[in-house]
Short mmCIF file of C-alpha atoms and ligand atoms in Angstrom, two decimals:
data_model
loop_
_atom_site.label_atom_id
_atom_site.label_comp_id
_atom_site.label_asym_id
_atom_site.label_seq_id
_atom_site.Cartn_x
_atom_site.Cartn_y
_atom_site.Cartn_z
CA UNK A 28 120.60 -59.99 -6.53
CA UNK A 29 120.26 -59.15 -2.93
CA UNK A 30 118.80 -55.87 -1.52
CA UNK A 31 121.14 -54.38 1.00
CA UNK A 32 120.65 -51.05 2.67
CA UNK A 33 122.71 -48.31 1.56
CA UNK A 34 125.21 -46.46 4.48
CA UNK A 35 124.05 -43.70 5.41
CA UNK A 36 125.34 -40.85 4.53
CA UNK A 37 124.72 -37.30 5.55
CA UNK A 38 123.73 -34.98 2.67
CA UNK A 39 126.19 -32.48 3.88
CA UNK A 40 129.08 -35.14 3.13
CA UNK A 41 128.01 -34.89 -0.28
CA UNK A 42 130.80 -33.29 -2.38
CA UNK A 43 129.74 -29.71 -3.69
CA UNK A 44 129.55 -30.08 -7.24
CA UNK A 45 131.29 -26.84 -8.13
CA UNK A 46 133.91 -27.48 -5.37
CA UNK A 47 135.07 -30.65 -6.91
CA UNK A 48 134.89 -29.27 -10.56
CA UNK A 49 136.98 -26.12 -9.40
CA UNK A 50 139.55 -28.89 -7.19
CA UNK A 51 139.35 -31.33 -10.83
CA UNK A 52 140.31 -28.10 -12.82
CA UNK A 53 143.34 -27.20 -10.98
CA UNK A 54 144.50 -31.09 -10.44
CA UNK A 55 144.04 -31.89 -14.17
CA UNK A 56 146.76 -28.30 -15.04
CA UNK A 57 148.85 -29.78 -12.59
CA UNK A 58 149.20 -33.25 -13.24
CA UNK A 59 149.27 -32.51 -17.36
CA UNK A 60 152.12 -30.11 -16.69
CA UNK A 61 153.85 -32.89 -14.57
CA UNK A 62 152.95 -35.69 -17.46
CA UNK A 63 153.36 -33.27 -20.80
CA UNK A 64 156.65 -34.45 -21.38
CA UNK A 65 157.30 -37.97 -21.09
CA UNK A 66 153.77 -39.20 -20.64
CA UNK A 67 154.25 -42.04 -23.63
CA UNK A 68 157.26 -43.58 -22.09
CA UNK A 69 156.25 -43.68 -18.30
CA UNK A 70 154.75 -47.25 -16.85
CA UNK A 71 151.50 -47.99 -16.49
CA UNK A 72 149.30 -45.68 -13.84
CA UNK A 73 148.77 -48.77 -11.14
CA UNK A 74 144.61 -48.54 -9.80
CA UNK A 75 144.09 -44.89 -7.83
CA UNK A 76 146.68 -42.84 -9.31
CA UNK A 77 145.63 -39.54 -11.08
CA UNK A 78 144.14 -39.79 -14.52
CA UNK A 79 143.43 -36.66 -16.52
CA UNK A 80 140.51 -35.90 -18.65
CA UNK A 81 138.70 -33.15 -20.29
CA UNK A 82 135.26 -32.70 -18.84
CA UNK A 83 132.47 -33.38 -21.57
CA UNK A 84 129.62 -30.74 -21.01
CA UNK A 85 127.43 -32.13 -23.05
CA UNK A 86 126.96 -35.69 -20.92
CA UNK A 87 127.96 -33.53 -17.33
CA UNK A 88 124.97 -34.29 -15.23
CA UNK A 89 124.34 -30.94 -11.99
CA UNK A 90 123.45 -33.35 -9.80
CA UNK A 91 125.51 -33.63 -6.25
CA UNK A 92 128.08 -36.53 -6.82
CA UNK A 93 127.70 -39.18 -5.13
CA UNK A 94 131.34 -39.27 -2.42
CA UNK A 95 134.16 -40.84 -3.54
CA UNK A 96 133.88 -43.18 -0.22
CA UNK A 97 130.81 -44.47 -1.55
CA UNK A 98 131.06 -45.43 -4.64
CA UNK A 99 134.55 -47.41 -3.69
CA UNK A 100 133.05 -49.32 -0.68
CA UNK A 101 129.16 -49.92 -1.75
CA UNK A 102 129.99 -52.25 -4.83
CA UNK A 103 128.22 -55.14 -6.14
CA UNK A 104 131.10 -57.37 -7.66
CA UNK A 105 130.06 -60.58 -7.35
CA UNK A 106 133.41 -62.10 -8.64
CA UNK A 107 134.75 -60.97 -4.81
CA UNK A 108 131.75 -62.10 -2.94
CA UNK A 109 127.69 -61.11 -2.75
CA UNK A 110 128.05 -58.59 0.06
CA UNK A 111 128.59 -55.26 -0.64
CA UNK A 112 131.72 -54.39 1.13
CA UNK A 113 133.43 -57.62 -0.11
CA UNK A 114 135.02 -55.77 -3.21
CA UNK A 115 136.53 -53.14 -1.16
CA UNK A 116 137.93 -55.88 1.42
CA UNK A 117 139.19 -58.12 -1.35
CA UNK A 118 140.06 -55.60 -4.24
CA UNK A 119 143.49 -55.86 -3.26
CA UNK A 120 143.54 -59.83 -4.96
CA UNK A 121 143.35 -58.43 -8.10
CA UNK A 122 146.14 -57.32 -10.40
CA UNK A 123 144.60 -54.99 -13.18
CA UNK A 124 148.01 -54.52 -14.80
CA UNK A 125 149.51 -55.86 -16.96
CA UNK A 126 146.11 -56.95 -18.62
CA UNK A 127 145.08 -57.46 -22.37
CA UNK A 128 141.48 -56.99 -24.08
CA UNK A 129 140.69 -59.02 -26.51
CA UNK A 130 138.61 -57.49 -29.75
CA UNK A 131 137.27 -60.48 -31.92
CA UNK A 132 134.45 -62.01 -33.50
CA UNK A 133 132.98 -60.49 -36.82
CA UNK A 134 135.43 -57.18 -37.06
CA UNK A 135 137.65 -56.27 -40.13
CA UNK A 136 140.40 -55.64 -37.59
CA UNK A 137 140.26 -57.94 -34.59
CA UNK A 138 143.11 -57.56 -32.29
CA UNK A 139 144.28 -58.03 -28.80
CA UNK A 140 145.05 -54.79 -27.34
CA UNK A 141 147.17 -54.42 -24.17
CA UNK A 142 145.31 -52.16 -21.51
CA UNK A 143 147.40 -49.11 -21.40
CA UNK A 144 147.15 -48.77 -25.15
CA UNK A 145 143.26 -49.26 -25.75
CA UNK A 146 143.35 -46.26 -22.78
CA UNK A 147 145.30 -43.56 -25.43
CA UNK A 148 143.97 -44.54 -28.54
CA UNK A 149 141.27 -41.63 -27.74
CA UNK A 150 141.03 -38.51 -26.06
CA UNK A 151 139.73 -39.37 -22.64
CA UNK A 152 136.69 -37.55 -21.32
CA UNK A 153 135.06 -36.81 -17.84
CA UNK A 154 131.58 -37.63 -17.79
CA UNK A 155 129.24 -37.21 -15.12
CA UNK A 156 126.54 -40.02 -15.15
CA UNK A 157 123.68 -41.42 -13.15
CA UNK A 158 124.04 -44.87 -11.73
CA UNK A 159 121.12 -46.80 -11.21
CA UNK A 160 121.23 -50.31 -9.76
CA UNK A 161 118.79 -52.96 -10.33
CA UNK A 162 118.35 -53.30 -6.32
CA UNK A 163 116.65 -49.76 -5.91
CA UNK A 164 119.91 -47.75 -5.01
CA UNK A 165 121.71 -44.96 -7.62
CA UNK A 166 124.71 -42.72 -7.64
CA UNK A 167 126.10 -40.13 -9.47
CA UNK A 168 129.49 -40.82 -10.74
CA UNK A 169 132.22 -38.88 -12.38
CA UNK A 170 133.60 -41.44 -15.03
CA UNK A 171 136.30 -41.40 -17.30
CA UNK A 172 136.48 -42.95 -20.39
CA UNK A 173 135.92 -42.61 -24.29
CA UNK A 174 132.79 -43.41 -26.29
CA UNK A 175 132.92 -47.06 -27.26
CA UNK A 176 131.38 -45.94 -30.73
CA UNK A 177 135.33 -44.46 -31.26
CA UNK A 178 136.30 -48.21 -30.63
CA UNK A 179 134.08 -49.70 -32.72
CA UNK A 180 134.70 -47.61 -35.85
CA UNK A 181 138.25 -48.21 -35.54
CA UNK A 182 137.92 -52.35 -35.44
CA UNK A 183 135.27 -52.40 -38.54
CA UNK A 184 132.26 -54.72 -37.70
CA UNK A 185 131.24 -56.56 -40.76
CA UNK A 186 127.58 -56.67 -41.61
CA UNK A 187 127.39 -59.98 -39.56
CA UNK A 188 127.87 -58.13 -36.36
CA UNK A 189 124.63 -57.17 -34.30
CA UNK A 190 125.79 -57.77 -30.95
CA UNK A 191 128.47 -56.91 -28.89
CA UNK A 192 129.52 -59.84 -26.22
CA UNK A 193 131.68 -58.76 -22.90
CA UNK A 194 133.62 -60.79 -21.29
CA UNK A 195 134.87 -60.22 -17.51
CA UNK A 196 138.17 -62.07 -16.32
CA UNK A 197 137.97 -65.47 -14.83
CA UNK A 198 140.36 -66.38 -12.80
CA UNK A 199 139.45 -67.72 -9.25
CA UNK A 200 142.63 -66.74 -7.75
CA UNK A 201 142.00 -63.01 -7.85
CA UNK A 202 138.57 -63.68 -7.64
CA UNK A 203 137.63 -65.43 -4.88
CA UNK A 204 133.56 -65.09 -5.63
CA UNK A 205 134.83 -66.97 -8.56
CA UNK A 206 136.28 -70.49 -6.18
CA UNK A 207 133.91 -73.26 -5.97
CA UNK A 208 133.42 -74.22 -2.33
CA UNK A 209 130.35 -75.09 0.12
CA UNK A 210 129.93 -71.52 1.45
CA UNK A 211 130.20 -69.57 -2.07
CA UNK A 212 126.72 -70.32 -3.32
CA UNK A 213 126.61 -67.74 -6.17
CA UNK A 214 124.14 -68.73 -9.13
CA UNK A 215 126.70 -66.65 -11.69
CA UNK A 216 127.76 -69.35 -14.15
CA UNK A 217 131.39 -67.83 -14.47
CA UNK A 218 132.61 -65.29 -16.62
CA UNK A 219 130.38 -62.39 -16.06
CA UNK A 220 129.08 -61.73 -19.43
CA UNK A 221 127.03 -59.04 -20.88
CA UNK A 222 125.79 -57.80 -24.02
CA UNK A 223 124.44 -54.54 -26.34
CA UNK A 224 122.60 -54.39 -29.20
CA UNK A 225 125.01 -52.73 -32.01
CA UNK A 226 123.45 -49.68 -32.63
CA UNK A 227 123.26 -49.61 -28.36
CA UNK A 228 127.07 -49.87 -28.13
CA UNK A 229 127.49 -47.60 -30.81
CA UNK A 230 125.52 -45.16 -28.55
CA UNK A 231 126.86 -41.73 -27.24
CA UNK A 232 126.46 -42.25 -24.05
CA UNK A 233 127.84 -45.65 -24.07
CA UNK A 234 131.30 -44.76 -22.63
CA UNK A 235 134.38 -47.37 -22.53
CA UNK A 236 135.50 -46.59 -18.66
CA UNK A 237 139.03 -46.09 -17.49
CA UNK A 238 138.40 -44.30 -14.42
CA UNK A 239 136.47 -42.13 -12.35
CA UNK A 240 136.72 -38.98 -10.03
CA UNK A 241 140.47 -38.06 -11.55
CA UNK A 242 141.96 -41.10 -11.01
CA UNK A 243 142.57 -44.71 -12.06
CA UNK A 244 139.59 -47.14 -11.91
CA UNK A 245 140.13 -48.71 -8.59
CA UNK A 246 139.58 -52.30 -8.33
CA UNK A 247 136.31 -52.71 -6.83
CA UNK A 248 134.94 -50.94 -9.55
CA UNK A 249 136.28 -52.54 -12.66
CA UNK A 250 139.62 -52.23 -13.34
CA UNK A 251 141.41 -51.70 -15.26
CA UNK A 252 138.38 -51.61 -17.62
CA UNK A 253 134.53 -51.77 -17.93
CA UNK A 254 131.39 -50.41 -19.64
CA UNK A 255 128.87 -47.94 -18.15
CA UNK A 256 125.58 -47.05 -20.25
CA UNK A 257 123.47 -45.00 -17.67
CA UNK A 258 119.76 -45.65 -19.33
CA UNK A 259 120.16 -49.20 -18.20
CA UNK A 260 120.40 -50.86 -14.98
CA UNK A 261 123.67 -50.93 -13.53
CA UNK A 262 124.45 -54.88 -14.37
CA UNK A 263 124.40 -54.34 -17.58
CA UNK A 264 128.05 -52.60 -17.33
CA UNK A 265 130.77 -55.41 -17.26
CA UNK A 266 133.88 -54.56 -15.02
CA UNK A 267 137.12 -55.52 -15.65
CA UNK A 268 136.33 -56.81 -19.17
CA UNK A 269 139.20 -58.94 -21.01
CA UNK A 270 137.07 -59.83 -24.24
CA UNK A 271 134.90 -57.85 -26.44
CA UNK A 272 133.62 -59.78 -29.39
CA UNK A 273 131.10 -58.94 -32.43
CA UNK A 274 128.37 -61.81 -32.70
CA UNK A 275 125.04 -62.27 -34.57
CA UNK A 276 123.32 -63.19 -32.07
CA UNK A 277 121.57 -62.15 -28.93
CA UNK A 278 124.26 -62.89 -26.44
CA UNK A 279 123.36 -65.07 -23.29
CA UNK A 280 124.52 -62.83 -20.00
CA UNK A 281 124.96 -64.21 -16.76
CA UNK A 282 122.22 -62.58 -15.03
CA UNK A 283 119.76 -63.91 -17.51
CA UNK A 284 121.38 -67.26 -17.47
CA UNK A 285 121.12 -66.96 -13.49
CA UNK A 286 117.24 -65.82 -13.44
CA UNK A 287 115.49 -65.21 -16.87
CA UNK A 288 112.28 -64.10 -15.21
CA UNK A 289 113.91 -61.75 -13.24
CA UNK A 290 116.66 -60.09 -15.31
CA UNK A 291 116.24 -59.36 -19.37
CA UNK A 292 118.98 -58.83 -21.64
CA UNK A 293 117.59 -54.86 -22.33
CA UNK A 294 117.46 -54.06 -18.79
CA UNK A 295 116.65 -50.31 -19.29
CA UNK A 296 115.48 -48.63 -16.45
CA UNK A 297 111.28 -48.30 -16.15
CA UNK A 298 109.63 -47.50 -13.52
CA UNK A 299 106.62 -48.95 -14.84
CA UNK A 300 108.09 -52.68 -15.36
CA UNK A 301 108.91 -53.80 -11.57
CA UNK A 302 111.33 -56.34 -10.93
CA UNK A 303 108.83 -59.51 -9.60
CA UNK A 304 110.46 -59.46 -6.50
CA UNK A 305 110.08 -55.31 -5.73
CA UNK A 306 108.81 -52.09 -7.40
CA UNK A 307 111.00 -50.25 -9.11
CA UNK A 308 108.97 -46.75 -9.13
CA UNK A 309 111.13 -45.25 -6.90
CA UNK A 310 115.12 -45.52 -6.01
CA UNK A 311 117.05 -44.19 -2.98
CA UNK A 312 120.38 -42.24 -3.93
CA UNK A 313 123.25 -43.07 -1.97
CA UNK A 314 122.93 -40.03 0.66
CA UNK A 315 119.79 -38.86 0.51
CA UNK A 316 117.47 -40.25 2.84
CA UNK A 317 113.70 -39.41 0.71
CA UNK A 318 113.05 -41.73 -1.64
CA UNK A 319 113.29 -39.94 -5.48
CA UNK A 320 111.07 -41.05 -8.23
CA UNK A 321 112.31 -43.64 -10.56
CA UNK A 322 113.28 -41.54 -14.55
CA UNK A 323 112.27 -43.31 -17.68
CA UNK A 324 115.91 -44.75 -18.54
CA UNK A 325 117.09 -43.01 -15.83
CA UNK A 326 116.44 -39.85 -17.48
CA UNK A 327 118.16 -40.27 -20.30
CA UNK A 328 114.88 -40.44 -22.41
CA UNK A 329 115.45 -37.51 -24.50
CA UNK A 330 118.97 -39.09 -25.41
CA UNK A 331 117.96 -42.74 -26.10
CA UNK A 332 113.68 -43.95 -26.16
CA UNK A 333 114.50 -43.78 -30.15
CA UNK A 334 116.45 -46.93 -29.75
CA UNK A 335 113.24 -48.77 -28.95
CA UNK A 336 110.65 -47.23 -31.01
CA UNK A 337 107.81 -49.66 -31.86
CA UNK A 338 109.09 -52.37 -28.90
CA UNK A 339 107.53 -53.40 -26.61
CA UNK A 340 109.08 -53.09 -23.51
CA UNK A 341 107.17 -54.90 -21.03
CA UNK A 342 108.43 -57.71 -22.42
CA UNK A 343 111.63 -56.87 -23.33
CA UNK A 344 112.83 -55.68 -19.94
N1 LIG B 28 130.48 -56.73 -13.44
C1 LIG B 28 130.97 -57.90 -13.01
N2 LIG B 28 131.95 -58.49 -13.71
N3 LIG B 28 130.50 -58.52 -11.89
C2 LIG B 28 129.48 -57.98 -11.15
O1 LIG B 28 129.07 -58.57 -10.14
N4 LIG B 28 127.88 -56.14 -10.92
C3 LIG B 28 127.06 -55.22 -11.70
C4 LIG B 28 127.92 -54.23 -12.50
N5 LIG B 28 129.01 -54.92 -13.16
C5 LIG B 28 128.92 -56.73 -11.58
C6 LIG B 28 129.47 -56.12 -12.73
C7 LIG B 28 126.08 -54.48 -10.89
S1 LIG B 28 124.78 -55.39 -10.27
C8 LIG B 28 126.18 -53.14 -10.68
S2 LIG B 28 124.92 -52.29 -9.92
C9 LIG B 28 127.38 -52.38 -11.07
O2 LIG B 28 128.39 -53.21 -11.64
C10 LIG B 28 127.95 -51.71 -9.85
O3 LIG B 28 129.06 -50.94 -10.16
P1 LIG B 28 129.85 -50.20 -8.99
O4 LIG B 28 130.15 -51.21 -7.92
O5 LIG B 28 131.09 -49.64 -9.62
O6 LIG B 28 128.92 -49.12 -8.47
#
């Protein structure tokens, strides 16, 4: 991966918390009163349009979002090129609806769910999450989604499943990162795939994402559906995922594939394990111009170091 410089953005374009939670508040009465009735029969919400959610406490971080503007045109996407404002430039190629996920591999019920359905099966939830990218940048995002845990209980892993494999779209005419030609020298062997341990995806905090800040996901950032787990680095959450399959073993993802020495398949955040090529003790958040300390899985220790007790995790970064 490359390291770009963030924009820069002034912290007093930073949206105030409470401001946007009072704004959400009001949005989400409105837009339930204007859905309450025939929200089952209306067509799909295309990419931007409002999607309501209860806000989850529990998993609401207090720190300063990071601006909507941001986190929609600083994207790493490689499927619609390496630079960073590529995905917002070419977003428009792809056509997140209509768009099927499928649910296989060793599951009771396997099952290929069409998009808009997989989106209702739960109560949706805002969560307010730290983003931390590989590179040295984070953000803090307002997601929506439901825990993948709900998910998983509902398709019935056998005993054979450890893993969970996910698959993102390939199809080079909506992605153009995707086309083979002299100039697109990506090392991605295509799909994009990534993978959890079981008992990772069956996390909490691992949240199957739908949208963020009130609305739709919008295309440079997944849609119409991806992972996020915030104690790892932010490769590790898929976007626009069209397979998620149960499998014994360790999957192979495409960052490891690309550069084993440089990207394992845990990938939690530690400041203590630098990447070969930089440190990662410290991060920059989009916005702020002082460099902050790097958090022990992005300070989600409390929440999550029990996953790896006994491991060591110098080598498995
Ligand atoms: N998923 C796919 N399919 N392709 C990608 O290139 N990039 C990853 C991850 N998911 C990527 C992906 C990386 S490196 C990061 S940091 C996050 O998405 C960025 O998510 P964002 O652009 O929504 O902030």
């Amino acid at each position: 991966m490359f390291i770009r410089h963030a924009p820069d953005i002034a912290p007093s374009e930073i949206t105030d918390y409470q401001l946007y939670l009072n704004r959400r508040s009001f949005l989400i009465g409105i837009a339930a009163l204007a859905l309450a009735p025939t929200r089952s029969a209306l067509a799909a919400p295309p990419a931007g349009e409002s999607l309501p959610a209860a806000r989850n406490e529990q998993f609401t971080l207090k720190d300063p979002l990071t601006p909507l503007e941001s986190i929609t045109s600083y994207n790493n996407f490689y499927e619609m090129g390496p630079n960073k404002d590529d995905p917002a430039r070419l977003a428009h190629l792809l056509k997140p609806r209509p768009w099927t996920v499928q649910i296989d591999g060793h599951v009771a019920r396997p099952r290929r769910y069409d998009v808009e359905e997989l989106m209702r099966l739960f109560p949706l939830e805002e969560r307010v999450y730290r983003l931390r990218c590989v590179e040295g940048w984070s953000m803090v995002i307002p997601w929506i989604g439901y825990p993948l845990a709900s998910l998983i209980k509902l398709v019935e892993p056998t005993s054979k499943a450890r893993f969970v494999e996910f698959t993102t779209l390939h199809d080079p005419a909506q992605f153009p990162g995707q086309r083979k030609s002299l100039f697109n020298l990506s090392s991605i062997e295509w799909p994009y795939v990534e993978g959890l341990r079981l008992d990772e995806a069956l996390h909490p905090l691992t949240l199957l994402t739908f949208g963020l800040y009130g609305q739709v996901l919008p295309n440079q950032d997944g849609a119409p559906i991806r992972i996020v787990e915030p104690w790892k680095y932010g490769f590790k959450s898929a976007k626009s995922i069209v397979r998620i399959r149960f499998v014994s073993e360790q999957p192979k993802t495409a960052w490891e594939k690309a550069t084993p020495k440089e990207y394992g398949f845990y990938s939690n955040v530690n400041p203590a394990v630098d990447h070969p090529r930089w440190s990662q003790a410290t991060e920059r958040r989009i916005g702020e111009f002082r460099r902050r300390k790097t958090l022990m899985f992005n300070g989600y220790a409390d929440q999550v170091a029990a996953l790896y007790a006994g491991m060591d995790l110098q080598r498995n970064f």
